[in-house]
mmCIF file of C-alpha atoms in Angstrom:
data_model
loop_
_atom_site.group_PDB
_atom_site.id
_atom_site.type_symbol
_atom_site.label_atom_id
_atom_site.label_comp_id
_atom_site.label_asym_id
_atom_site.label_seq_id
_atom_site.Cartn_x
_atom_site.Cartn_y
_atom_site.Cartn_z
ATOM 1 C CA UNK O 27 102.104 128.665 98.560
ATOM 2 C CA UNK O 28 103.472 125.776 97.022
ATOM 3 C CA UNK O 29 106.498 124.041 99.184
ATOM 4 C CA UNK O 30 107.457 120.811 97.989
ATOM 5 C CA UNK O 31 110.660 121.142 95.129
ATOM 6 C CA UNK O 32 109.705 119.387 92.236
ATOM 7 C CA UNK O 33 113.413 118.388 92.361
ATOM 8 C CA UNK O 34 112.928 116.349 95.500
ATOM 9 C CA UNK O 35 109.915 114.924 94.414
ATOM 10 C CA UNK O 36 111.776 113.056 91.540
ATOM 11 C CA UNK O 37 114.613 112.110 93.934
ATOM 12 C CA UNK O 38 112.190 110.591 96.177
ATOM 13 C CA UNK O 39 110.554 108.640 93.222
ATOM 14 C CA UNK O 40 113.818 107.323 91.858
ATOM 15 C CA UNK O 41 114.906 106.101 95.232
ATOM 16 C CA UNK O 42 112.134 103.107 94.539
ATOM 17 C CA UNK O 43 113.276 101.977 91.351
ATOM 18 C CA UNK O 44 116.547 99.765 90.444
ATOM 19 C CA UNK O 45 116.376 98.274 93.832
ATOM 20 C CA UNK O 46 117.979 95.072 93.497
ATOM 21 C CA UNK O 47 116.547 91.572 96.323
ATOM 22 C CA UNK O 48 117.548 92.285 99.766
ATOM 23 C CA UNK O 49 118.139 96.136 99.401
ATOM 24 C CA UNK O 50 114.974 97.862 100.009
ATOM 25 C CA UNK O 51 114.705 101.565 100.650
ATOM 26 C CA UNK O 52 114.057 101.710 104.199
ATOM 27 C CA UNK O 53 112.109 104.885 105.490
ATOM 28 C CA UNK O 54 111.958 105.545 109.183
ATOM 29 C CA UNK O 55 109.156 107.749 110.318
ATOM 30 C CA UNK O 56 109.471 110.610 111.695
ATOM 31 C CA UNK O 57 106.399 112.128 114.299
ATOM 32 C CA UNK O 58 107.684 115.414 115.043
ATOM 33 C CA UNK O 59 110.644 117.807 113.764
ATOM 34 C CA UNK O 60 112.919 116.748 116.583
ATOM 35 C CA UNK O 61 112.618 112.623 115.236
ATOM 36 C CA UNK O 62 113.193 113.561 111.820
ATOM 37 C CA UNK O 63 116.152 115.384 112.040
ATOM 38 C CA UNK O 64 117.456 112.245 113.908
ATOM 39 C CA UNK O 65 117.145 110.127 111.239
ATOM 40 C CA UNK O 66 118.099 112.584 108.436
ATOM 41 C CA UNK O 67 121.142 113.216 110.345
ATOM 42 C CA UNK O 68 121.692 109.405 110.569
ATOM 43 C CA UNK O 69 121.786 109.162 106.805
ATOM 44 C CA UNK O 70 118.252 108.195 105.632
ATOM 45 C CA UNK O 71 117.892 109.480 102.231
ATOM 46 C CA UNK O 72 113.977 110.376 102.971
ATOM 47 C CA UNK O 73 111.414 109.613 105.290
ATOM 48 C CA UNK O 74 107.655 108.903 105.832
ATOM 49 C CA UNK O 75 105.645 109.943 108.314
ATOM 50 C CA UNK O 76 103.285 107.410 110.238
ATOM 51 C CA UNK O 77 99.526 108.611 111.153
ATOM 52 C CA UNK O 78 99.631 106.841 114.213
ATOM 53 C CA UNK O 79 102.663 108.286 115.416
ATOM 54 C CA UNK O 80 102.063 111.984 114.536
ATOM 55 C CA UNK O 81 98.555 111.337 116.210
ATOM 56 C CA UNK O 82 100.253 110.126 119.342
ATOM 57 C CA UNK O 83 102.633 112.338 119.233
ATOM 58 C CA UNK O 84 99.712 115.096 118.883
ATOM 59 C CA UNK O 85 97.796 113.246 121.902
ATOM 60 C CA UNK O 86 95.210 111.892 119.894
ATOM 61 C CA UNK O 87 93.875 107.962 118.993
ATOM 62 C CA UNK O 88 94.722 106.198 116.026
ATOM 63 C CA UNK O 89 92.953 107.740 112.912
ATOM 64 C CA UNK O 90 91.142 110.955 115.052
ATOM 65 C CA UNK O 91 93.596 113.348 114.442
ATOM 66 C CA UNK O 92 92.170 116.587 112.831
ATOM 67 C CA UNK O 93 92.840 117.365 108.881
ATOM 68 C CA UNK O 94 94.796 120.577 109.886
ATOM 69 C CA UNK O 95 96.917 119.645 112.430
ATOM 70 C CA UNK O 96 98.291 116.546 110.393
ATOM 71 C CA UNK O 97 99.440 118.682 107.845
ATOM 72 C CA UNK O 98 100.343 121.445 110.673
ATOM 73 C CA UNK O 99 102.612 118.405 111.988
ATOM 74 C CA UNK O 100 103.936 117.520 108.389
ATOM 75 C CA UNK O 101 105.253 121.005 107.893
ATOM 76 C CA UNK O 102 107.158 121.300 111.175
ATOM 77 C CA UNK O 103 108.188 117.441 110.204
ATOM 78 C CA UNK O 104 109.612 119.326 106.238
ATOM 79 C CA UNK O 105 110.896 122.631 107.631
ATOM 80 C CA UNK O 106 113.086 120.272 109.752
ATOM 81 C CA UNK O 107 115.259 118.246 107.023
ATOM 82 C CA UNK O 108 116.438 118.484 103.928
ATOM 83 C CA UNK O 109 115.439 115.498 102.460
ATOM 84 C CA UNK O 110 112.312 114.565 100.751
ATOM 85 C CA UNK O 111 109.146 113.498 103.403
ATOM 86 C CA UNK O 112 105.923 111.313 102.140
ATOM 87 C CA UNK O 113 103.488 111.588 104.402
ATOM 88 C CA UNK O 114 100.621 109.399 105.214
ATOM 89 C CA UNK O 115 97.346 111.569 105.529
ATOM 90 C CA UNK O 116 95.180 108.182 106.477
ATOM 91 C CA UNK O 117 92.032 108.368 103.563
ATOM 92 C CA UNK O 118 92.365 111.932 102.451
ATOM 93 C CA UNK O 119 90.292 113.305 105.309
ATOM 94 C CA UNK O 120 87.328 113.547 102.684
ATOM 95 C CA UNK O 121 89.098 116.363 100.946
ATOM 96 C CA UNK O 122 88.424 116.207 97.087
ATOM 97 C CA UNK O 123 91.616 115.375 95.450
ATOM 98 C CA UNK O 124 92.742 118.579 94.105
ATOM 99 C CA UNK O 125 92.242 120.356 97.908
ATOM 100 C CA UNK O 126 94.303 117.438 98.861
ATOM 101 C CA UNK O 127 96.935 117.520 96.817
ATOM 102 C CA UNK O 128 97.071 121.375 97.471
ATOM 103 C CA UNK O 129 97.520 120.679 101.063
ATOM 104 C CA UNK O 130 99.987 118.171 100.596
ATOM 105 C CA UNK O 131 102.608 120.189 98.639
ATOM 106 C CA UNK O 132 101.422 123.371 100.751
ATOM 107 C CA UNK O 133 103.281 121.407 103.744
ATOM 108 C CA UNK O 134 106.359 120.129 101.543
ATOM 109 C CA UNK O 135 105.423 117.094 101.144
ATOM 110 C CA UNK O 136 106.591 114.750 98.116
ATOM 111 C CA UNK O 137 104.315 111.985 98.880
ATOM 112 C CA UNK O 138 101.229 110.464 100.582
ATOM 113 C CA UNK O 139 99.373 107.009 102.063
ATOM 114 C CA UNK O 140 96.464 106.733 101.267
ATOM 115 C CA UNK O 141 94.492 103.693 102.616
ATOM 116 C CA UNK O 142 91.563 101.681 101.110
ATOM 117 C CA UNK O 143 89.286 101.456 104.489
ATOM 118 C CA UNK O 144 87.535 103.364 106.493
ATOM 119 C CA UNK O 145 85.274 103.004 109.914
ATOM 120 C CA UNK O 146 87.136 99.415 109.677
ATOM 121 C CA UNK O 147 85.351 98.651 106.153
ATOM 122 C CA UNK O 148 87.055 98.193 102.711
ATOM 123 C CA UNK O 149 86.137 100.938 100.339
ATOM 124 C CA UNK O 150 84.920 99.627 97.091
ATOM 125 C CA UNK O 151 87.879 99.166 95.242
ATOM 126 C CA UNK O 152 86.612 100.673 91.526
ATOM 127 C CA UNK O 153 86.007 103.848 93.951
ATOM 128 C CA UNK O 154 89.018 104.118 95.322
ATOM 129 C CA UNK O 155 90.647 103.601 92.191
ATOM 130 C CA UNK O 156 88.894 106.368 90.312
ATOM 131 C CA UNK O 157 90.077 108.499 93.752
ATOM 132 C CA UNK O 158 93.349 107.786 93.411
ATOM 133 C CA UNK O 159 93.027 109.039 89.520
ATOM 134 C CA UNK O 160 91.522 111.994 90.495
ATOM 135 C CA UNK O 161 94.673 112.621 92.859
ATOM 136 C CA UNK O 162 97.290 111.607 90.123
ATOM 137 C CA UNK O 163 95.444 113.815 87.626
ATOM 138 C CA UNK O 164 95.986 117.355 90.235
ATOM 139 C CA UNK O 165 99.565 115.766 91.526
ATOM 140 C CA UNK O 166 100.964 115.511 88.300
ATOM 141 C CA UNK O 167 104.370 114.191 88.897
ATOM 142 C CA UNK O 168 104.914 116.546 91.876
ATOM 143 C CA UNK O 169 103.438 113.543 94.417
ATOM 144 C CA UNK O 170 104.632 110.114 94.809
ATOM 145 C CA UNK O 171 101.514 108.349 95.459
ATOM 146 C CA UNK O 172 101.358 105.437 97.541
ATOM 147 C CA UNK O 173 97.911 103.008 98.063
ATOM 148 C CA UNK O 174 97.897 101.488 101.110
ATOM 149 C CA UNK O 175 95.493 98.299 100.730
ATOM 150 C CA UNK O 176 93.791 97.124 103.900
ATOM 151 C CA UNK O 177 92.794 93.476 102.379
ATOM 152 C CA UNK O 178 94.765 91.694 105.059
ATOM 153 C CA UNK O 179 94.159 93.795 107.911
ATOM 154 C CA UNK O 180 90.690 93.863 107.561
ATOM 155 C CA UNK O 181 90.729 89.783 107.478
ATOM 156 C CA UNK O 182 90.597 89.299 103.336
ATOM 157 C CA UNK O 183 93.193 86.321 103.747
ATOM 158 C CA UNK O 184 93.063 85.873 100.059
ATOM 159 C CA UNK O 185 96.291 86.734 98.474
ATOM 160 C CA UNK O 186 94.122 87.096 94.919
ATOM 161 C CA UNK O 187 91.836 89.964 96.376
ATOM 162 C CA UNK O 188 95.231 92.025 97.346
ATOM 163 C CA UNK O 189 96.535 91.765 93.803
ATOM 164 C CA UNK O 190 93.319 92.539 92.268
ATOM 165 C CA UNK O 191 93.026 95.825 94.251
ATOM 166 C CA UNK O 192 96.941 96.373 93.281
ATOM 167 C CA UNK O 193 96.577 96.112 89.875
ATOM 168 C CA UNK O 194 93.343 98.822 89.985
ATOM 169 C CA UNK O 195 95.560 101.150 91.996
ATOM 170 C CA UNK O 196 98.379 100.652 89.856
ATOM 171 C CA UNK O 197 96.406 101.394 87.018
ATOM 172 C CA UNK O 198 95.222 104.787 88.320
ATOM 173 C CA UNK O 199 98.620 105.852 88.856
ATOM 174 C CA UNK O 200 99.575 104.825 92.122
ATOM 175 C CA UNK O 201 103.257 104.510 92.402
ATOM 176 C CA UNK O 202 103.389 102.304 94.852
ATOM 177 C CA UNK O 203 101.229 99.568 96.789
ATOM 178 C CA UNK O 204 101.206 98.935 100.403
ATOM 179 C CA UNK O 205 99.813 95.931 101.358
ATOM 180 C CA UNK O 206 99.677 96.352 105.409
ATOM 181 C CA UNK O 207 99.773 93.233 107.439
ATOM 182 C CA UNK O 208 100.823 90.760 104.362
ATOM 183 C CA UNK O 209 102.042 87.807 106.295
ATOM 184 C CA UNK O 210 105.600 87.051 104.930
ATOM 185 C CA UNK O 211 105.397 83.854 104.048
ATOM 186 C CA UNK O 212 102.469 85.314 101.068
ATOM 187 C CA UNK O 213 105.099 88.703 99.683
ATOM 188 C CA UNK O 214 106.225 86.220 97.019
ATOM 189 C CA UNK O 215 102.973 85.805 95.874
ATOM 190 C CA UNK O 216 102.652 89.551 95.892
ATOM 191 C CA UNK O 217 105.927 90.180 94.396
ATOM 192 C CA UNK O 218 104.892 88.059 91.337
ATOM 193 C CA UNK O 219 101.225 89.168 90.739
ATOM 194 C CA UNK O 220 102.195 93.197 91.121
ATOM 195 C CA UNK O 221 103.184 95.345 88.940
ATOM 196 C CA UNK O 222 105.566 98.045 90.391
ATOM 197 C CA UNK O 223 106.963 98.675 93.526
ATOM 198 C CA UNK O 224 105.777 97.120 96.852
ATOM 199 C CA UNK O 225 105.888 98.902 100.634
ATOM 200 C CA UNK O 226 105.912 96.286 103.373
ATOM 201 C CA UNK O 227 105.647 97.189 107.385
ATOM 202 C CA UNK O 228 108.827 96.161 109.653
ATOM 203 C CA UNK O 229 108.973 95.583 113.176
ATOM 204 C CA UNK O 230 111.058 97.323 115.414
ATOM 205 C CA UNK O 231 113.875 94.845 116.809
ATOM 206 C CA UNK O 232 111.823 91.631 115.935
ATOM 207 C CA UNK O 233 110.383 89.601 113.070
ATOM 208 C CA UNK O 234 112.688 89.928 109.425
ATOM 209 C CA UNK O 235 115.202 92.280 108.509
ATOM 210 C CA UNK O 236 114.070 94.574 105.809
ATOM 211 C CA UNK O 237 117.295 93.216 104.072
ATOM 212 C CA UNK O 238 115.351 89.693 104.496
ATOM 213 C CA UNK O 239 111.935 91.559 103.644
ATOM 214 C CA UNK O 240 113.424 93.094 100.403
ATOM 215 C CA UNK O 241 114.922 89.217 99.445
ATOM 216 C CA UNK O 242 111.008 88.334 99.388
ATOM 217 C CA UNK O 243 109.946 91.101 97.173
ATOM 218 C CA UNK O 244 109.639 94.327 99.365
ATOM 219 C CA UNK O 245 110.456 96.880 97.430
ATOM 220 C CA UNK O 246 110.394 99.745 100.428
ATOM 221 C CA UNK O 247 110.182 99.217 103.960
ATOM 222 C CA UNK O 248 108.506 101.715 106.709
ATOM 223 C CA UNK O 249 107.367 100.930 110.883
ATOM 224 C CA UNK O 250 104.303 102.649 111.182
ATOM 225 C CA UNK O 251 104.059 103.816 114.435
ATOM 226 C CA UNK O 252 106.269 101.500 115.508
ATOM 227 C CA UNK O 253 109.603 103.868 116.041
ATOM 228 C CA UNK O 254 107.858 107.033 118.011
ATOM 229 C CA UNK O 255 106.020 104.003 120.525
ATOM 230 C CA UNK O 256 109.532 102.348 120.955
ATOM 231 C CA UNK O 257 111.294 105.465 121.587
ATOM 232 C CA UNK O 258 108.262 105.974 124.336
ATOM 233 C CA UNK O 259 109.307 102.903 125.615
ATOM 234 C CA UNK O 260 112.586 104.095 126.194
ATOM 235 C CA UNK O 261 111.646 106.865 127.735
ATOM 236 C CA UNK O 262 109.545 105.701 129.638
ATOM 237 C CA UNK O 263 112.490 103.252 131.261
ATOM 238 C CA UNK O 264 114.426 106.587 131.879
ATOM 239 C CA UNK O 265 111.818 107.679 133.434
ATOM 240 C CA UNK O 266 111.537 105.180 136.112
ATOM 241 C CA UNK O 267 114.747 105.626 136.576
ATOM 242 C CA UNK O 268 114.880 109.078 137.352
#
């Protein structure tokens, strides 16, 4: 059973377009239903979920958490709000696209990461191009896709390398490019050699201001993990306290 609304799925994607410098969409993400209700209550007009967080959240490391209890955790995370929920499923889990996309909408979803590495390698980017075809082709328009490319956290300094990945993903329908670890100082760059809109990773209480993030070129904002480990860190202060 299908549970995403095709109506939310084309809010979601017009929520990245007609964003003017220094007004990005910001997306908190949520790692269970309790977070997201938090920040759909606070106003966010969607939200992304963060691997790392759910997986923490789950009590599992970074990137081990099973296929089926991500998208377990993404359907408590879209029974929970109203508003529309991308989530980030790491590198597809080695589904084939179509099971993917299935599972994806099966759990509400209106959206998905997917990243360009895996075991710490790049994937060949021609490969994960025609991938991320393959998904667009069984999505339709019911899936705002977004490619996460791992250029800069796998240590491809090269600014070039990250556009010529974008502009393959772009090309095979990706919606949006997320180009994690970009240092600031090169989203200009980025801004000008890619087509479409661009996601860009925010701290939590330090570094820029997505307001100052969107003035380089961001076109969306999310934390990662960042959010679920800082509200650990408050708890953990409460904790001591008690």
């Amino acid at each position: 059973m299908v549970r995403a609304l095709p109506g939310k799925a084309e809010t979601f994607r017009a929520l990245h377009h007609g964003r003017v410098p220094g007004d990005p969409l910001v997306l908190p993400g949520p790692w269970d239903a309790a977070s997201a209700r938090v920040f759909a209550e606070a106003g966010f007009p969607a939200l992304a979920t963060p691997s790392a967080g759910v997986a923490a959240a789950l009590g599992y490391a970074d990137g081990s958490t099973p296929a089926e209890e991500m998208f377990a955790a993404v359907a408590r995370i879209t029974r929970a709000v109203d508003v529309p929920v991308s989530a980030d499923v790491e590198d597809g889990y080695g589904l084939a696209p179509k099971e993917l996309v299935e599972r994806l909408l099966e759990a509400g979803a209106v959206g998905c990461n997917l990243e360009d590495s895996r075991d710490g390698v790049l994937l060949d980017p021609r490969e994960q191009a025609e991938f991320l075809a393959e998904v667009r082709a069984a999505a339709g328009d019911r899936l705002f896709v977004n490619a996460r490319i791992d250029t800069f956290l796998r240590g491809v300094t090269d600014p070039d390398r990250t556009i010529e990945r974008a502009a393959l993903y772009v090309a095979a329908g990706a919606d949006c490019v997320y180009p994690i670890f970009a240092p600031v100082e090169v989203l200009p760059l980025l801004r000008s050699g890619i087509e479409g809109p661009i996601n860009v990773g925010a701290g939590v209480g330090d570094g820029p201001s997505p307001a100052e993030l969107g003035e380089r070129g961001a076109t969306r904002i999310t934390f990662g993990p960042g959010l679920q480990r800082a509200a650990t860190a408050a708890l953990k202060d409460i904790a001591v306290r008690l």
